[in-house]
Structures are given as C-alpha cells and as structure tokens.
Amino acid sequence: MPPVLGVPVLFAAIFGLAVWGRRHGAVLGEPALLATLVVLFAASGSERYQRLLGGGHLHNRVVLRLVSR
C-alpha cells in the first residue's frame, strides 16, 4: 500500500478502535486526539522521517530525533 494511503487507513483504524474503546470504558479522552498521536508516533519510527529530521543522514541531530519520539 502506498504511504499516501497508509496514513489515512491507519488513522481510520485507530480512530474506530478508540471510539469503540471509549463506548466500552476502555479509552479515556478524545478518540481523534488519540488516533492522531498514534499515527504521528508510528510515522516517527520510519527511516524516511528520521532522514528528514537528520538532514539526510541518520547520525545527525540525535537529540532532535529523540525529542520528537
């Protein structure tokens, strides 16, 4: 699946699970916020995102990359 389609699909899946969990008392808080944070956390682990933060090299800006996780 192309990354352009993967992010909305991941968001929709997490949002659906969060709404279901909120109805059953397993999730406290706003499902949209939870889904957004989970998608951002998942995206931050990708090599492409790490290269973007590191300026093209994975060994640059270690502190910035750790703070964003």
Coordinates of N, CA and C in Angstrom, one line a residue:
M1 N 0.8 -1.2 0.0 CA 0.0 0.0 0.0 C 0.9 1.2 0.0
P2 N 0.6 2.2 -0.9 CA 1.4 3.4 -0.9 C 1.3 4.2 0.4
P3 N 2.4 4.9 0.9 CA 2.3 5.6 2.1 C 1.2 6.7 2.2
V4 N 0.9 7.2 1.0 CA -0.1 8.3 1.0 C -1.5 7.7 1.4
L5 N -1.7 6.4 1.1 CA -3.0 5.8 1.5 C -2.8 5.1 2.9
G6 N -1.6 4.8 3.3 CA -1.4 4.1 4.6 C -1.8 4.9 5.8
V7 N -1.4 6.2 5.7 CA -1.7 7.1 6.9 C -3.2 7.2 7.2
P8 N -4.0 7.6 6.2 CA -5.4 7.7 6.4 C -6.1 6.4 6.9
V9 N -5.6 5.3 6.3 CA -6.1 3.9 6.7 C -5.8 3.7 8.2
L10 N -4.5 3.9 8.5 CA -4.1 3.7 9.9 C -4.9 4.6 10.9
F11 N -5.1 5.9 10.5 CA -5.8 6.8 11.3 C -7.3 6.3 11.5
A12 N -7.9 5.9 10.4 CA -9.3 5.4 10.5 C -9.4 4.2 11.4
A13 N -8.4 3.3 11.3 CA -8.5 2.1 12.1 C -8.3 2.4 13.6
I14 N -7.3 3.3 13.9 CA -7.1 3.6 15.3 C -8.3 4.4 15.8
F15 N -8.8 5.3 15.0 CA -10.0 6.1 15.4 C -11.2 5.2 15.7
G16 N -11.4 4.3 14.8 CA -12.5 3.3 15.1 C -12.3 2.5 16.3
L17 N -11.1 2.1 16.6 CA -10.9 1.3 17.8 C -11.0 2.2 19.1
A18 N -10.6 3.5 18.9 CA -10.7 4.4 20.1 C -12.1 4.7 20.4
V19 N -12.9 4.9 19.3 CA -14.4 5.2 19.6 C -15.0 4.0 20.2
W20 N -14.7 2.8 19.7 CA -15.3 1.6 20.3 C -14.8 1.4 21.8
G21 N -13.5 1.7 22.0 CA -13.0 1.6 23.4 C -13.6 2.6 24.3
R22 N -13.9 3.8 23.8 CA -14.5 4.9 24.6 C -15.9 4.5 25.0
R23 N -16.6 3.9 24.1 CA -18.0 3.5 24.4 C -18.0 2.4 25.5
H24 N -17.0 1.6 25.5 CA -16.9 0.5 26.5 C -16.1 0.8 27.7
G25 N -15.7 2.0 27.8 CA -15.0 2.5 29.0 C -13.5 2.1 29.1
A26 N -12.9 1.7 28.0 CA -11.5 1.3 28.0 C -10.6 2.5 27.6
V27 N -11.2 3.5 26.9 CA -10.4 4.6 26.5 C -10.9 5.9 27.1
L28 N -10.1 6.6 27.8 CA -10.5 7.9 28.3 C -9.9 9.0 27.4
G29 N -10.7 10.0 27.2 CA -10.2 11.1 26.3 C -10.8 11.1 25.0
E30 N -10.3 12.0 24.1 CA -10.8 12.2 22.8 C -10.2 11.2 21.8
P31 N -11.1 10.4 21.1 CA -10.6 9.4 20.1 C -9.8 10.0 19.0
A32 N -10.1 11.2 18.5 CA -9.4 11.9 17.4 C -8.0 12.2 17.8
L33 N -7.8 12.7 19.0 CA -6.5 13.1 19.5 C -5.7 11.8 19.7
L34 N -6.2 10.8 20.3 CA -5.5 9.5 20.4 C -5.1 9.0 19.1
A35 N -6.0 9.0 18.1 CA -5.6 8.5 16.8 C -4.5 9.3 16.1
T36 N -4.6 10.6 16.3 CA -3.5 11.5 15.7 C -2.2 11.2 16.3
L37 N -2.2 11.1 17.6 CA -0.9 10.9 18.3 C -0.3 9.5 18.0
V38 N -1.1 8.5 17.8 CA -0.6 7.2 17.5 C -0.1 7.2 16.1
V39 N -0.7 7.8 15.1 CA -0.3 7.9 13.8 C 1.1 8.7 13.7
L40 N 1.2 9.8 14.4 CA 2.4 10.5 14.5 C 3.6 9.7 15.1
F41 N 3.3 9.0 16.1 CA 4.3 8.1 16.8 C 4.7 7.0 15.8
A42 N 3.8 6.4 15.1 CA 4.1 5.4 14.2 C 5.0 5.9 13.0
A43 N 4.6 7.1 12.5 CA 5.3 7.7 11.4 C 6.7 8.1 11.8
S44 N 6.9 8.5 13.1 CA 8.2 8.9 13.5 C 9.3 7.8 13.6
G45 N 8.9 6.6 13.5 CA 9.8 5.5 13.5 C 10.3 5.1 12.2
S46 N 9.7 5.7 11.1 CA 10.1 5.3 9.8 C 11.5 5.9 9.4
E47 N 12.2 5.3 8.6 CA 13.6 5.7 8.1 C 13.4 7.1 7.4
R48 N 12.4 7.2 6.6 CA 12.2 8.4 5.8 C 12.0 9.6 6.7
Y49 N 11.2 9.5 7.8 CA 11.0 10.6 8.8 C 12.3 10.9 9.5
Q50 N 13.1 9.9 9.9 CA 14.3 10.0 10.6 C 15.4 10.8 9.7
R51 N 15.4 10.4 8.4 CA 16.3 11.1 7.5 C 15.9 12.6 7.3
L52 N 14.6 12.9 7.3 CA 14.1 14.2 7.2 C 14.6 15.1 8.4
L53 N 14.4 14.5 9.6 CA 14.9 15.2 10.8 C 16.4 15.3 10.9
G54 N 17.1 14.3 10.4 CA 18.5 14.3 10.5 C 19.2 15.0 9.3
G55 N 18.5 15.7 8.4 CA 19.1 16.4 7.3 C 19.7 15.5 6.3
G56 N 19.1 14.3 6.1 CA 19.6 13.4 5.1 C 20.5 12.2 5.7
H57 N 21.0 12.4 6.9 CA 21.8 11.4 7.5 C 21.2 11.0 8.8
L58 N 21.2 9.7 9.1 CA 20.6 9.2 10.3 C 21.5 9.5 11.6
H59 N 22.7 9.9 11.4 CA 23.6 10.1 12.6 C 23.5 11.6 13.0
N60 N 22.9 12.5 12.3 CA 22.8 13.9 12.6 C 21.7 14.2 13.5
R61 N 21.8 15.2 14.4 CA 20.7 15.7 15.2 C 20.0 14.6 16.1
V62 N 20.8 13.9 16.8 CA 20.3 12.8 17.6 C 19.3 13.3 18.6
V63 N 19.7 14.4 19.3 CA 18.8 14.9 20.3 C 17.4 15.3 19.7
L64 N 17.4 16.0 18.6 CA 16.2 16.4 18.0 C 15.3 15.1 17.6
R65 N 16.0 14.1 17.1 CA 15.2 12.9 16.8 C 14.7 12.2 18.0
L66 N 15.4 12.2 19.1 CA 14.9 11.6 20.4 C 13.8 12.4 21.0
V67 N 13.9 13.7 20.9 CA 12.8 14.6 21.4 C 11.5 14.4 20.7
S68 N 11.6 14.2 19.3 CA 10.4 14.0 18.5 C 9.7 12.7 18.7
R69 N 10.4 11.7 19.3 CA 9.8 10.4 19.5 C 8.9 10.4 20.7

